[in-house]
mmCIF file of C-alpha atoms in Angstrom:
data_model
loop_
_atom_site.group_PDB
_atom_site.id
_atom_site.type_symbol
_atom_site.label_atom_id
_atom_site.label_comp_id
_atom_site.label_asym_id
_atom_site.label_seq_id
_atom_site.Cartn_x
_atom_site.Cartn_y
_atom_site.Cartn_z
ATOM 1 C CA UNK A 399 0.031 -0.035 -0.001
ATOM 2 C CA UNK A 400 1.398 3.279 -1.012
ATOM 3 C CA UNK A 401 -0.871 6.363 -0.334
ATOM 4 C CA UNK A 402 1.003 8.406 -2.952
ATOM 5 C CA UNK A 403 -0.487 6.171 -5.682
ATOM 6 C CA UNK A 404 -3.957 7.045 -4.274
ATOM 7 C CA UNK A 405 -3.285 10.851 -4.248
ATOM 8 C CA UNK A 406 -1.994 10.727 -7.838
ATOM 9 C CA UNK A 407 -5.409 9.528 -9.216
ATOM 10 C CA UNK A 408 -7.714 11.767 -7.213
ATOM 11 C CA UNK A 409 -9.998 14.149 -8.962
ATOM 12 C CA UNK A 410 -11.565 15.403 -5.847
ATOM 13 C CA UNK A 411 -11.478 18.876 -4.235
ATOM 14 C CA UNK A 412 -11.705 17.764 -0.462
ATOM 15 C CA UNK A 413 -12.182 14.086 -0.098
ATOM 16 C CA UNK A 414 -8.795 12.359 0.245
ATOM 17 C CA UNK A 415 -6.827 15.618 0.014
ATOM 18 C CA UNK A 416 -5.495 14.714 3.452
ATOM 19 C CA UNK A 417 -4.615 11.030 3.897
ATOM 20 C CA UNK A 418 -3.599 9.522 7.158
ATOM 21 C CA UNK A 419 -1.815 6.264 6.257
ATOM 22 C CA UNK A 420 -1.287 3.852 9.240
ATOM 23 C CA UNK A 421 0.785 0.765 8.378
ATOM 24 C CA UNK A 422 -0.873 -1.066 11.205
ATOM 25 C CA UNK A 423 -3.779 -0.070 13.415
ATOM 26 C CA UNK A 424 -6.729 -1.604 15.407
ATOM 27 C CA UNK A 425 -9.316 -0.182 13.009
ATOM 28 C CA UNK A 426 -9.550 2.957 10.876
ATOM 29 C CA UNK A 427 -12.816 3.859 12.518
ATOM 30 C CA UNK A 428 -11.302 3.558 15.970
ATOM 31 C CA UNK A 429 -8.452 5.692 14.970
ATOM 32 C CA UNK A 430 -10.851 8.297 13.563
ATOM 33 C CA UNK A 431 -12.779 8.184 16.783
ATOM 34 C CA UNK A 432 -9.635 9.002 18.715
ATOM 35 C CA UNK A 433 -8.891 11.921 16.279
ATOM 36 C CA UNK A 434 -12.469 13.114 16.932
ATOM 37 C CA UNK A 435 -11.821 13.170 20.734
ATOM 38 C CA UNK A 436 -8.647 15.203 20.139
ATOM 39 C CA UNK A 437 -10.671 17.574 17.905
ATOM 40 C CA UNK A 438 -8.525 16.553 14.888
ATOM 41 C CA UNK A 439 -11.177 15.655 12.382
ATOM 42 C CA UNK A 440 -11.642 17.729 9.362
ATOM 43 C CA UNK A 441 -13.984 17.121 6.412
ATOM 44 C CA UNK A 442 -12.362 14.992 3.700
ATOM 45 C CA UNK A 443 -9.711 13.351 5.790
ATOM 46 C CA UNK A 444 -9.181 9.681 4.811
ATOM 47 C CA UNK A 445 -7.558 7.197 7.138
ATOM 48 C CA UNK A 446 -6.220 4.127 5.472
ATOM 49 C CA UNK A 447 -4.626 1.079 7.129
ATOM 50 C CA UNK A 448 -2.008 -1.220 5.708
ATOM 51 C CA UNK A 449 -3.509 -3.768 7.975
ATOM 52 C CA UNK A 450 -6.045 -3.628 10.910
ATOM 53 C CA UNK A 451 -6.058 -5.985 13.900
ATOM 54 C CA UNK A 452 -9.578 -5.166 15.083
ATOM 55 C CA UNK A 453 -11.742 -4.327 11.912
ATOM 56 C CA UNK A 454 -15.367 -4.377 12.914
ATOM 57 C CA UNK A 455 -18.715 -4.844 11.362
ATOM 58 C CA UNK A 456 -22.173 -4.030 12.452
ATOM 59 C CA UNK A 457 -22.847 -4.817 16.103
ATOM 60 C CA UNK A 458 -19.275 -5.505 16.995
ATOM 61 C CA UNK A 459 -18.723 -8.210 14.418
ATOM 62 C CA UNK A 460 -15.244 -8.986 13.159
ATOM 63 C CA UNK A 461 -14.250 -7.587 9.834
ATOM 64 C CA UNK A 462 -11.493 -9.711 8.105
ATOM 65 C CA UNK A 463 -9.291 -7.173 6.263
ATOM 66 C CA UNK A 464 -5.970 -8.788 5.474
ATOM 67 C CA UNK A 465 -5.259 -8.129 1.844
ATOM 68 C CA UNK A 466 -8.245 -5.824 1.666
ATOM 69 C CA UNK A 467 -8.810 -2.104 1.473
ATOM 70 C CA UNK A 468 -9.719 -0.558 4.939
ATOM 71 C CA UNK A 469 -10.302 3.039 5.040
ATOM 72 C CA UNK A 470 -12.387 5.636 6.794
ATOM 73 C CA UNK A 471 -13.751 8.799 5.094
ATOM 74 C CA UNK A 472 -14.470 11.677 7.349
ATOM 75 C CA UNK A 473 -17.523 13.792 6.262
ATOM 76 C CA UNK A 474 -18.620 16.829 8.027
ATOM 77 C CA UNK A 475 -22.414 17.172 7.878
ATOM 78 C CA UNK A 476 -23.607 20.736 7.318
ATOM 79 C CA UNK A 477 -26.217 21.866 9.894
ATOM 80 C CA UNK A 478 -29.083 22.144 7.300
ATOM 81 C CA UNK A 479 -28.897 18.314 6.555
ATOM 82 C CA UNK A 480 -31.654 16.918 8.851
ATOM 83 C CA UNK A 481 -32.027 13.334 7.631
ATOM 84 C CA UNK A 482 -28.515 12.173 7.587
ATOM 85 C CA UNK A 483 -28.765 8.392 7.838
ATOM 86 C CA UNK A 484 -29.156 7.789 4.161
ATOM 87 C CA UNK A 485 -25.532 8.950 3.873
ATOM 88 C CA UNK A 486 -24.719 5.238 4.294
ATOM 89 C CA UNK A 487 -26.863 4.333 1.107
ATOM 90 C CA UNK A 488 -25.276 7.262 -0.692
ATOM 91 C CA UNK A 489 -21.755 5.911 0.150
ATOM 92 C CA UNK A 490 -22.905 2.362 -0.852
ATOM 93 C CA UNK A 491 -24.129 3.543 -4.181
ATOM 94 C CA UNK A 492 -20.921 5.444 -4.917
ATOM 95 C CA UNK A 493 -18.781 2.414 -3.903
ATOM 96 C CA UNK A 494 -20.593 -0.036 -5.962
ATOM 97 C CA UNK A 495 -20.683 2.406 -9.002
ATOM 98 C CA UNK A 496 -16.932 2.933 -8.597
ATOM 99 C CA UNK A 497 -15.887 -0.593 -8.429
ATOM 100 C CA UNK A 498 -18.214 -1.632 -11.263
ATOM 101 C CA UNK A 499 -16.649 1.214 -13.520
ATOM 102 C CA UNK A 500 -13.201 0.301 -12.422
ATOM 103 C CA UNK A 501 -13.445 -3.338 -13.157
ATOM 104 C CA UNK A 502 -16.093 -3.552 -15.813
ATOM 105 C CA UNK A 503 -17.787 -6.233 -13.916
ATOM 106 C CA UNK A 504 -21.161 -5.829 -12.068
ATOM 107 C CA UNK A 505 -21.124 -5.215 -8.443
ATOM 108 C CA UNK A 506 -24.453 -4.545 -6.585
ATOM 109 C CA UNK A 507 -25.881 -3.372 -3.274
ATOM 110 C CA UNK A 508 -27.764 -5.219 -0.621
ATOM 111 C CA UNK A 509 -29.787 -2.994 1.533
ATOM 112 C CA UNK A 510 -28.471 -0.759 2.920
ATOM 113 C CA UNK A 511 -24.909 -0.766 1.586
ATOM 114 C CA UNK A 512 -23.177 -4.102 1.395
ATOM 115 C CA UNK A 513 -21.337 -4.587 -1.842
ATOM 116 C CA UNK A 514 -22.248 -7.822 -3.310
ATOM 117 C CA UNK A 515 -20.954 -10.067 -6.140
ATOM 118 C CA UNK A 516 -23.051 -13.041 -7.227
ATOM 119 C CA UNK A 517 -24.588 -13.229 -3.859
ATOM 120 C CA UNK A 518 -21.391 -12.982 -1.898
ATOM 121 C CA UNK A 519 -20.057 -10.001 0.104
ATOM 122 C CA UNK A 520 -17.220 -8.059 -1.435
ATOM 123 C CA UNK A 521 -17.416 -5.166 0.968
ATOM 124 C CA UNK A 522 -19.273 -3.265 3.601
ATOM 125 C CA UNK A 523 -19.504 0.115 5.061
ATOM 126 C CA UNK A 524 -19.780 0.742 8.748
ATOM 127 C CA UNK A 525 -20.631 4.264 9.392
ATOM 128 C CA UNK A 526 -20.525 6.034 12.682
ATOM 129 C CA UNK A 527 -21.930 9.404 13.701
ATOM 130 C CA UNK A 528 -19.869 11.751 16.013
ATOM 131 C CA UNK A 529 -21.328 14.856 17.305
ATOM 132 C CA UNK A 530 -19.690 17.715 19.271
ATOM 133 C CA UNK A 531 -20.173 21.207 17.970
ATOM 134 C CA UNK A 532 -19.894 19.787 14.505
ATOM 135 C CA UNK A 533 -21.420 16.543 13.142
ATOM 136 C CA UNK A 534 -19.015 14.119 11.534
ATOM 137 C CA UNK A 535 -19.796 10.877 9.864
ATOM 138 C CA UNK A 536 -17.041 8.269 9.739
ATOM 139 C CA UNK A 537 -17.706 6.144 6.675
ATOM 140 C CA UNK A 538 -15.712 2.935 7.376
ATOM 141 C CA UNK A 539 -15.291 1.258 4.014
ATOM 142 C CA UNK A 540 -13.901 -2.229 3.812
ATOM 143 C CA UNK A 541 -13.397 -3.992 0.347
ATOM 144 C CA UNK A 542 -12.004 -7.342 -0.254
ATOM 145 C CA UNK A 543 -9.350 -6.954 -2.930
ATOM 146 C CA UNK A 544 -6.364 -9.202 -3.106
ATOM 147 C CA UNK A 545 -7.421 -12.132 -0.855
ATOM 148 C CA UNK A 546 -6.818 -15.503 -2.403
ATOM 149 C CA UNK A 547 -8.881 -17.110 0.296
ATOM 150 C CA UNK A 548 -10.795 -16.439 3.447
ATOM 151 C CA UNK A 549 -10.916 -18.092 6.848
ATOM 152 C CA UNK A 550 -13.421 -21.104 6.871
ATOM 153 C CA UNK A 551 -16.110 -19.076 8.807
ATOM 154 C CA UNK A 552 -16.641 -16.689 6.116
ATOM 155 C CA UNK A 553 -15.210 -18.462 3.028
ATOM 156 C CA UNK A 554 -18.906 -19.220 1.910
ATOM 157 C CA UNK A 555 -20.149 -15.769 2.135
ATOM 158 C CA UNK A 556 -17.136 -13.504 1.170
ATOM 159 C CA UNK A 557 -15.512 -12.832 -2.163
ATOM 160 C CA UNK A 558 -12.651 -10.696 -3.249
ATOM 161 C CA UNK A 559 -11.880 -8.985 -6.376
ATOM 162 C CA UNK A 560 -8.961 -11.409 -6.994
ATOM 163 C CA UNK A 561 -11.339 -14.389 -6.539
ATOM 164 C CA UNK A 562 -13.626 -12.753 -9.160
ATOM 165 C CA UNK A 563 -10.693 -12.825 -11.491
ATOM 166 C CA UNK A 564 -9.876 -9.170 -11.215
ATOM 167 C CA UNK A 565 -6.319 -8.147 -10.620
ATOM 168 C CA UNK A 566 -6.610 -4.634 -9.211
ATOM 169 C CA UNK A 567 -4.444 -2.580 -6.935
ATOM 170 C CA UNK A 568 -5.840 -1.601 -3.532
ATOM 171 C CA UNK A 569 -4.728 2.082 -4.204
ATOM 172 C CA UNK A 570 -6.829 2.180 -7.420
ATOM 173 C CA UNK A 571 -9.855 0.765 -5.612
ATOM 174 C CA UNK A 572 -9.419 3.583 -3.033
ATOM 175 C CA UNK A 573 -9.051 6.410 -5.512
ATOM 176 C CA UNK A 574 -11.993 5.235 -7.647
ATOM 177 C CA UNK A 575 -14.214 5.028 -4.530
ATOM 178 C CA UNK A 576 -13.097 8.558 -3.326
ATOM 179 C CA UNK A 577 -13.676 10.064 -6.727
ATOM 180 C CA UNK A 578 -17.039 8.712 -6.952
ATOM 181 C CA UNK A 579 -17.907 9.487 -3.433
ATOM 182 C CA UNK A 580 -17.312 13.295 -3.477
ATOM 183 C CA UNK A 581 -19.848 14.287 -6.125
ATOM 184 C CA UNK A 582 -22.530 11.961 -4.553
ATOM 185 C CA UNK A 583 -21.954 13.337 -0.987
ATOM 186 C CA UNK A 584 -22.183 16.862 -2.348
ATOM 187 C CA UNK A 585 -25.473 16.016 -4.054
ATOM 188 C CA UNK A 586 -26.873 14.233 -0.935
ATOM 189 C CA UNK A 587 -25.892 17.128 1.334
ATOM 190 C CA UNK A 588 -27.266 19.763 -0.971
ATOM 191 C CA UNK A 589 -30.433 18.071 -2.126
ATOM 192 C CA UNK A 590 -31.156 15.069 0.100
ATOM 193 C CA UNK A 591 -31.337 11.400 -0.574
ATOM 194 C CA UNK A 592 -34.278 12.007 -2.929
ATOM 195 C CA UNK A 593 -31.563 12.929 -5.508
ATOM 196 C CA UNK A 594 -29.348 9.860 -4.908
ATOM 197 C CA UNK A 595 -32.091 7.301 -4.762
ATOM 198 C CA UNK A 596 -32.051 6.498 -8.382
ATOM 199 C CA UNK A 597 -28.299 5.718 -8.419
ATOM 200 C CA UNK A 598 -28.849 3.496 -5.336
ATOM 201 C CA UNK A 599 -31.659 1.702 -7.287
ATOM 202 C CA UNK A 600 -29.602 1.318 -10.535
ATOM 203 C CA UNK A 601 -27.047 -0.794 -8.706
ATOM 204 C CA UNK A 602 -29.123 -2.667 -6.112
ATOM 205 C CA UNK A 603 -29.886 -6.283 -5.928
ATOM 206 C CA UNK A 604 -32.449 -6.128 -3.104
ATOM 207 C CA UNK A 605 -35.560 -4.751 -4.609
ATOM 208 C CA UNK A 606 -38.002 -7.532 -5.960
ATOM 209 C CA UNK A 607 -36.341 -10.025 -3.613
ATOM 210 C CA UNK A 608 -37.761 -11.745 -0.501
ATOM 211 C CA UNK A 609 -36.068 -10.249 2.452
ATOM 212 C CA UNK A 610 -35.846 -11.191 6.148
ATOM 213 C CA UNK A 611 -35.027 -8.261 8.466
ATOM 214 C CA UNK A 612 -33.703 -9.547 11.747
ATOM 215 C CA UNK A 613 -34.085 -7.161 14.618
ATOM 216 C CA UNK A 614 -33.604 -8.085 18.376
ATOM 217 C CA UNK A 615 -37.345 -7.555 18.761
ATOM 218 C CA UNK A 616 -38.168 -10.040 15.996
ATOM 219 C CA UNK A 617 -38.248 -10.761 12.322
ATOM 220 C CA UNK A 618 -39.919 -8.921 9.384
ATOM 221 C CA UNK A 619 -40.396 -10.979 6.380
ATOM 222 C CA UNK A 620 -41.623 -9.651 3.072
ATOM 223 C CA UNK A 621 -40.774 -8.729 -0.502
ATOM 224 C CA UNK A 622 -38.699 -5.583 -0.934
ATOM 225 C CA UNK A 623 -40.671 -3.271 -3.170
ATOM 226 C CA UNK A 624 -38.910 0.054 -3.004
ATOM 227 C CA UNK A 625 -36.880 2.413 -0.978
ATOM 228 C CA UNK A 626 -38.401 5.863 -0.107
ATOM 229 C CA UNK A 627 -36.882 9.358 -0.391
ATOM 230 C CA UNK A 628 -35.695 9.025 3.160
ATOM 231 C CA UNK A 629 -33.827 5.832 2.558
ATOM 232 C CA UNK A 630 -36.084 3.291 4.261
ATOM 233 C CA UNK A 631 -36.674 0.022 2.771
ATOM 234 C CA UNK A 632 -40.299 -0.817 1.977
ATOM 235 C CA UNK A 633 -41.435 -4.281 2.362
ATOM 236 C CA UNK A 634 -44.682 -5.980 1.299
ATOM 237 C CA UNK A 635 -45.538 -8.380 4.210
ATOM 238 C CA UNK A 636 -48.334 -10.524 5.242
ATOM 239 C CA UNK A 637 -49.568 -7.749 7.516
ATOM 240 C CA UNK A 638 -49.348 -4.990 4.693
ATOM 241 C CA UNK A 639 -46.598 -2.480 3.810
ATOM 242 C CA UNK A 640 -43.908 -2.067 6.412
ATOM 243 C CA UNK A 641 -40.823 0.163 6.381
ATOM 244 C CA UNK A 642 -37.537 -1.114 7.753
ATOM 245 C CA UNK A 643 -34.556 1.208 8.784
ATOM 246 C CA UNK A 644 -32.279 -1.135 10.760
ATOM 247 C CA UNK A 645 -31.420 -4.624 11.521
ATOM 248 C CA UNK A 646 -29.739 -7.400 9.592
ATOM 249 C CA UNK A 647 -31.082 -7.749 6.020
ATOM 250 C CA UNK A 648 -31.019 -11.134 4.591
ATOM 251 C CA UNK A 649 -31.880 -11.768 0.899
ATOM 252 C CA UNK A 650 -33.597 -15.245 0.453
ATOM 253 C CA UNK A 651 -32.218 -17.193 -2.403
ATOM 254 C CA UNK B 347 -44.360 12.647 28.969
ATOM 255 C CA UNK B 348 -47.336 10.495 29.668
ATOM 256 C CA UNK B 349 -49.200 9.769 32.770
ATOM 257 C CA UNK B 350 -47.260 6.620 33.684
ATOM 258 C CA UNK B 351 -43.928 8.415 33.370
ATOM 259 C CA UNK B 352 -45.198 11.133 35.750
ATOM 260 C CA UNK B 353 -46.254 8.518 38.256
ATOM 261 C CA UNK B 354 -42.971 6.964 38.057
ATOM 262 C CA UNK B 355 -41.379 10.251 38.650
ATOM 263 C CA UNK B 356 -43.604 10.894 41.701
ATOM 264 C CA UNK B 357 -42.578 7.544 43.133
ATOM 265 C CA UNK B 358 -39.036 8.240 42.480
ATOM 266 C CA UNK B 359 -39.184 11.579 44.354
ATOM 267 C CA UNK B 360 -41.009 9.880 47.248
ATOM 268 C CA UNK B 361 -38.221 7.219 47.574
ATOM 269 C CA UNK B 362 -35.184 9.425 47.033
ATOM 270 C CA UNK B 363 -33.705 12.108 49.238
ATOM 271 C CA UNK B 364 -34.506 14.883 46.929
ATOM 272 C CA UNK B 365 -37.187 17.333 47.891
ATOM 273 C CA UNK B 366 -38.145 18.725 44.555
ATOM 274 C CA UNK B 367 -37.689 17.638 41.008
ATOM 275 C CA UNK B 368 -38.181 19.869 37.921
ATOM 276 C CA UNK B 369 -38.199 18.438 34.385
ATOM 277 C CA UNK B 370 -38.501 20.300 31.078
ATOM 278 C CA UNK B 371 -39.144 18.227 28.079
ATOM 279 C CA UNK B 372 -40.382 19.277 24.610
ATOM 280 C CA UNK B 373 -41.506 22.627 26.050
ATOM 281 C CA UNK B 374 -43.580 21.110 28.789
ATOM 282 C CA UNK B 375 -42.390 21.636 32.367
ATOM 283 C CA UNK B 376 -43.316 19.624 35.324
ATOM 284 C CA UNK B 377 -42.219 20.256 38.909
ATOM 285 C CA UNK B 378 -42.768 17.696 41.685
ATOM 286 C CA UNK B 379 -42.340 18.789 45.214
ATOM 287 C CA UNK B 380 -42.130 16.481 48.332
ATOM 288 C CA UNK B 381 -44.400 17.525 51.123
ATOM 289 C CA UNK B 382 -42.911 17.570 54.723
ATOM 290 C CA UNK B 383 -44.707 14.359 55.463
ATOM 291 C CA UNK B 384 -42.578 12.601 52.727
ATOM 292 C CA UNK B 385 -45.276 12.075 50.136
ATOM 293 C CA UNK B 386 -44.574 13.545 46.817
ATOM 294 C CA UNK B 387 -47.278 15.304 44.729
ATOM 295 C CA UNK B 388 -46.984 16.873 41.274
ATOM 296 C CA UNK B 389 -47.505 20.560 40.476
ATOM 297 C CA UNK B 390 -47.529 21.949 36.993
ATOM 298 C CA UNK B 391 -45.283 25.017 36.626
ATOM 299 C CA UNK B 392 -46.278 25.782 33.177
ATOM 300 C CA UNK B 393 -47.657 23.592 30.465
ATOM 301 C CA UNK B 394 -47.982 25.409 27.172
ATOM 302 C CA UNK B 395 -51.147 24.369 25.413
ATOM 303 C CA UNK B 396 -49.835 21.941 22.806
ATOM 304 C CA UNK B 397 -51.496 22.206 19.321
ATOM 305 C CA UNK B 398 -51.203 18.554 18.290
ATOM 306 C CA UNK B 399 -50.840 16.781 21.560
ATOM 307 C CA UNK B 400 -54.138 15.864 23.134
ATOM 308 C CA UNK B 401 -52.600 13.141 25.147
ATOM 309 C CA UNK B 402 -51.137 15.768 27.602
ATOM 310 C CA UNK B 403 -54.602 16.504 28.798
ATOM 311 C CA UNK B 404 -54.830 13.843 31.360
ATOM 312 C CA UNK B 405 -51.885 15.585 33.336
ATOM 313 C CA UNK B 406 -54.475 18.070 34.545
ATOM 314 C CA UNK B 407 -56.422 15.384 36.321
ATOM 315 C CA UNK B 408 -53.537 14.159 38.436
ATOM 316 C CA UNK B 409 -52.219 17.516 39.414
ATOM 317 C CA UNK B 410 -53.237 19.009 42.702
ATOM 318 C CA UNK B 411 -51.754 22.180 43.704
ATOM 319 C CA UNK B 412 -49.678 21.765 46.858
ATOM 320 C CA UNK B 413 -48.668 24.452 49.236
ATOM 321 C CA UNK B 414 -45.029 25.371 48.481
ATOM 322 C CA UNK B 415 -42.777 24.356 51.323
ATOM 323 C CA UNK B 416 -39.448 26.023 51.666
ATOM 324 C CA UNK B 417 -37.090 23.870 49.512
ATOM 325 C CA UNK B 418 -33.485 23.057 50.361
ATOM 326 C CA UNK B 419 -31.862 21.316 47.333
ATOM 327 C CA UNK B 420 -33.446 22.191 44.140
ATOM 328 C CA UNK B 421 -32.129 19.389 41.833
ATOM 329 C CA UNK B 422 -33.341 18.385 38.345
ATOM 330 C CA UNK B 423 -32.751 15.362 36.281
ATOM 331 C CA UNK B 424 -30.567 15.762 33.197
ATOM 332 C CA UNK B 425 -32.146 14.242 29.912
ATOM 333 C CA UNK B 426 -30.074 12.554 27.225
ATOM 334 C CA UNK B 427 -31.964 12.849 23.937
ATOM 335 C CA UNK B 428 -31.596 11.007 20.588
ATOM 336 C CA UNK B 429 -29.856 13.114 17.799
ATOM 337 C CA UNK B 430 -31.375 10.963 15.207
ATOM 338 C CA UNK B 431 -34.306 8.783 14.254
ATOM 339 C CA UNK B 432 -33.323 5.181 14.539
ATOM 340 C CA UNK B 433 -33.178 1.940 16.711
ATOM 341 C CA UNK B 434 -32.171 2.059 20.330
ATOM 342 C CA UNK B 435 -29.719 -0.608 21.337
ATOM 343 C CA UNK B 436 -28.635 -0.866 24.990
ATOM 344 C CA UNK B 437 -25.567 -3.125 24.159
ATOM 345 C CA UNK B 438 -22.572 -3.054 21.715
ATOM 346 C CA UNK B 439 -23.627 -6.555 20.273
ATOM 347 C CA UNK B 440 -26.345 -8.977 20.899
ATOM 348 C CA UNK B 441 -24.153 -11.229 23.261
ATOM 349 C CA UNK B 442 -22.760 -8.366 25.268
ATOM 350 C CA UNK B 443 -24.126 -6.970 28.450
ATOM 351 C CA UNK B 444 -25.903 -3.548 28.460
ATOM 352 C CA UNK B 445 -23.772 -0.460 28.538
ATOM 353 C CA UNK B 446 -25.638 0.876 31.590
ATOM 354 C CA UNK B 447 -28.490 -0.134 33.966
ATOM 355 C CA UNK B 448 -30.811 1.930 36.141
ATOM 356 C CA UNK B 449 -28.891 2.891 39.178
ATOM 357 C CA UNK B 450 -25.366 2.860 37.600
ATOM 358 C CA UNK B 451 -23.178 5.798 38.039
ATOM 359 C CA UNK B 452 -21.714 7.153 34.746
ATOM 360 C CA UNK B 453 -18.953 9.376 33.923
ATOM 361 C CA UNK B 454 -19.091 12.217 31.488
ATOM 362 C CA UNK B 455 -18.036 10.745 28.071
ATOM 363 C CA UNK B 456 -19.138 7.245 28.867
ATOM 364 C CA UNK B 457 -21.138 5.423 26.254
ATOM 365 C CA UNK B 458 -24.821 4.807 27.250
ATOM 366 C CA UNK B 459 -26.331 3.220 24.084
ATOM 367 C CA UNK B 460 -26.194 3.029 20.297
ATOM 368 C CA UNK B 461 -28.841 4.455 17.893
ATOM 369 C CA UNK B 462 -28.789 2.924 14.625
ATOM 370 C CA UNK B 463 -30.440 3.928 11.347
ATOM 371 C CA UNK B 464 -29.567 2.344 8.025
ATOM 372 C CA UNK B 465 -26.180 1.088 9.477
ATOM 373 C CA UNK B 466 -25.330 4.488 10.585
ATOM 374 C CA UNK B 467 -24.235 3.791 14.307
ATOM 375 C CA UNK B 468 -24.333 6.641 16.808
ATOM 376 C CA UNK B 469 -22.825 5.859 20.154
ATOM 377 C CA UNK B 470 -24.506 7.986 22.609
ATOM 378 C CA UNK B 471 -22.203 9.440 25.370
ATOM 379 C CA UNK B 472 -23.248 11.015 28.569
ATOM 380 C CA UNK B 473 -22.493 14.667 28.565
ATOM 381 C CA UNK B 474 -22.459 14.639 32.465
ATOM 382 C CA UNK B 475 -21.491 12.557 35.452
ATOM 383 C CA UNK B 476 -24.133 11.165 37.606
ATOM 384 C CA UNK B 477 -26.528 8.327 38.202
ATOM 385 C CA UNK B 478 -28.921 6.709 35.669
ATOM 386 C CA UNK B 479 -32.398 7.258 36.987
ATOM 387 C CA UNK B 480 -34.456 6.192 34.043
ATOM 388 C CA UNK B 481 -33.825 4.341 30.756
ATOM 389 C CA UNK B 482 -36.843 5.341 28.544
ATOM 390 C CA UNK B 483 -36.790 3.019 25.336
ATOM 391 C CA UNK B 484 -36.972 -0.723 25.362
ATOM 392 C CA UNK B 485 -33.881 -2.330 23.708
ATOM 393 C CA UNK B 486 -34.258 -2.454 20.009
ATOM 394 C CA UNK B 487 -37.175 -0.070 19.905
ATOM 395 C CA UNK B 488 -37.584 2.735 17.450
ATOM 396 C CA UNK B 489 -36.782 6.271 18.763
ATOM 397 C CA UNK B 490 -37.546 9.714 17.367
ATOM 398 C CA UNK B 491 -35.248 12.709 16.858
ATOM 399 C CA UNK B 492 -35.171 14.499 20.175
ATOM 400 C CA UNK B 493 -36.757 11.595 22.202
ATOM 401 C CA UNK B 494 -35.495 11.344 25.714
ATOM 402 C CA UNK B 495 -33.338 8.209 26.110
ATOM 403 C CA UNK B 496 -31.921 8.611 29.595
ATOM 404 C CA UNK B 497 -32.571 10.639 32.730
ATOM 405 C CA UNK B 498 -29.547 11.163 34.867
ATOM 406 C CA UNK B 499 -29.272 12.431 38.362
ATOM 407 C CA UNK B 500 -26.208 14.856 38.114
ATOM 408 C CA UNK B 501 -23.531 14.179 40.700
#
């Protein structure tokens, strides 16, 4: 990993113009959280790890990142943005579009923002909101790039670009995502998710499928029929139309 | 704030060492003063007439004005509110124990819960030190923007 190779290919004005490269860290989101406590976060800072020992997914799950891209993009949210949660869908759409354009292969999105390839997970985005006098979202983006294989527990559900037959440099994946991310984030923050929704829909593999949403309070089962302008997934269930905003979303095969 | 919450607060004042409790939430203010005998009664300080909230009406039925006693310690509970619409989680993962329980002492900066929406995780930290008096939402229930999550007795 050479951060200079990322910087060379950037076409952005803010995103990635300051890169914090960590050869080894626990996780880039944890590192960003420490920078937040120290008042060091600025819009557009990107933290990239050569390797991380404690990569995390949703609800404290382990994220295996050896040979992959692990980066956190710091986004400052202007005061006027009131519904900021769909920034996660926006980041997902940008990432899926970027990797599809870079590789010429189709990668799609499972709600809200898992990057999928033939039903296996290529990447995920764990986002954290940090609030002091400013509001920052930390977009923790993990993409499987150069892994030849995965540990047994996840081998059946994970895929890397290498396994998909694509020899791509981690740096090029990073710059492609950052270049796609900036204009989409600008649109989201200026006009809201309503203006991003169509990009998300173009690259999704969720709508039209039977979905199970697992929440600690129980399951919601139904057919995903749409997402609304606020980013909620709309399901047609036995009990009528329901909206889902959080939980584990499983697509039934 | 509904009738049940007010009843809970009245009981809380009865049991605690505090003589008066004043809470302001969503523009409604309630003050509970403990009479010398040790029983607590609630007294409205000012309840602005809400335009769309008929459910506040029952408050008037429970409220009986009480002669104000001279108060020593005037202490209020501190509310921690949700900064986003989302789902309330009381633990970092399904297998882990809760971040905090009622009665726990917390430090400023300590994580109290997570609010999630669309995989945006927001760890809510306490902005004061004190004791958790009340945890309002049930685990994994939906919360609204500005909804009270915790009430903390400042230390």
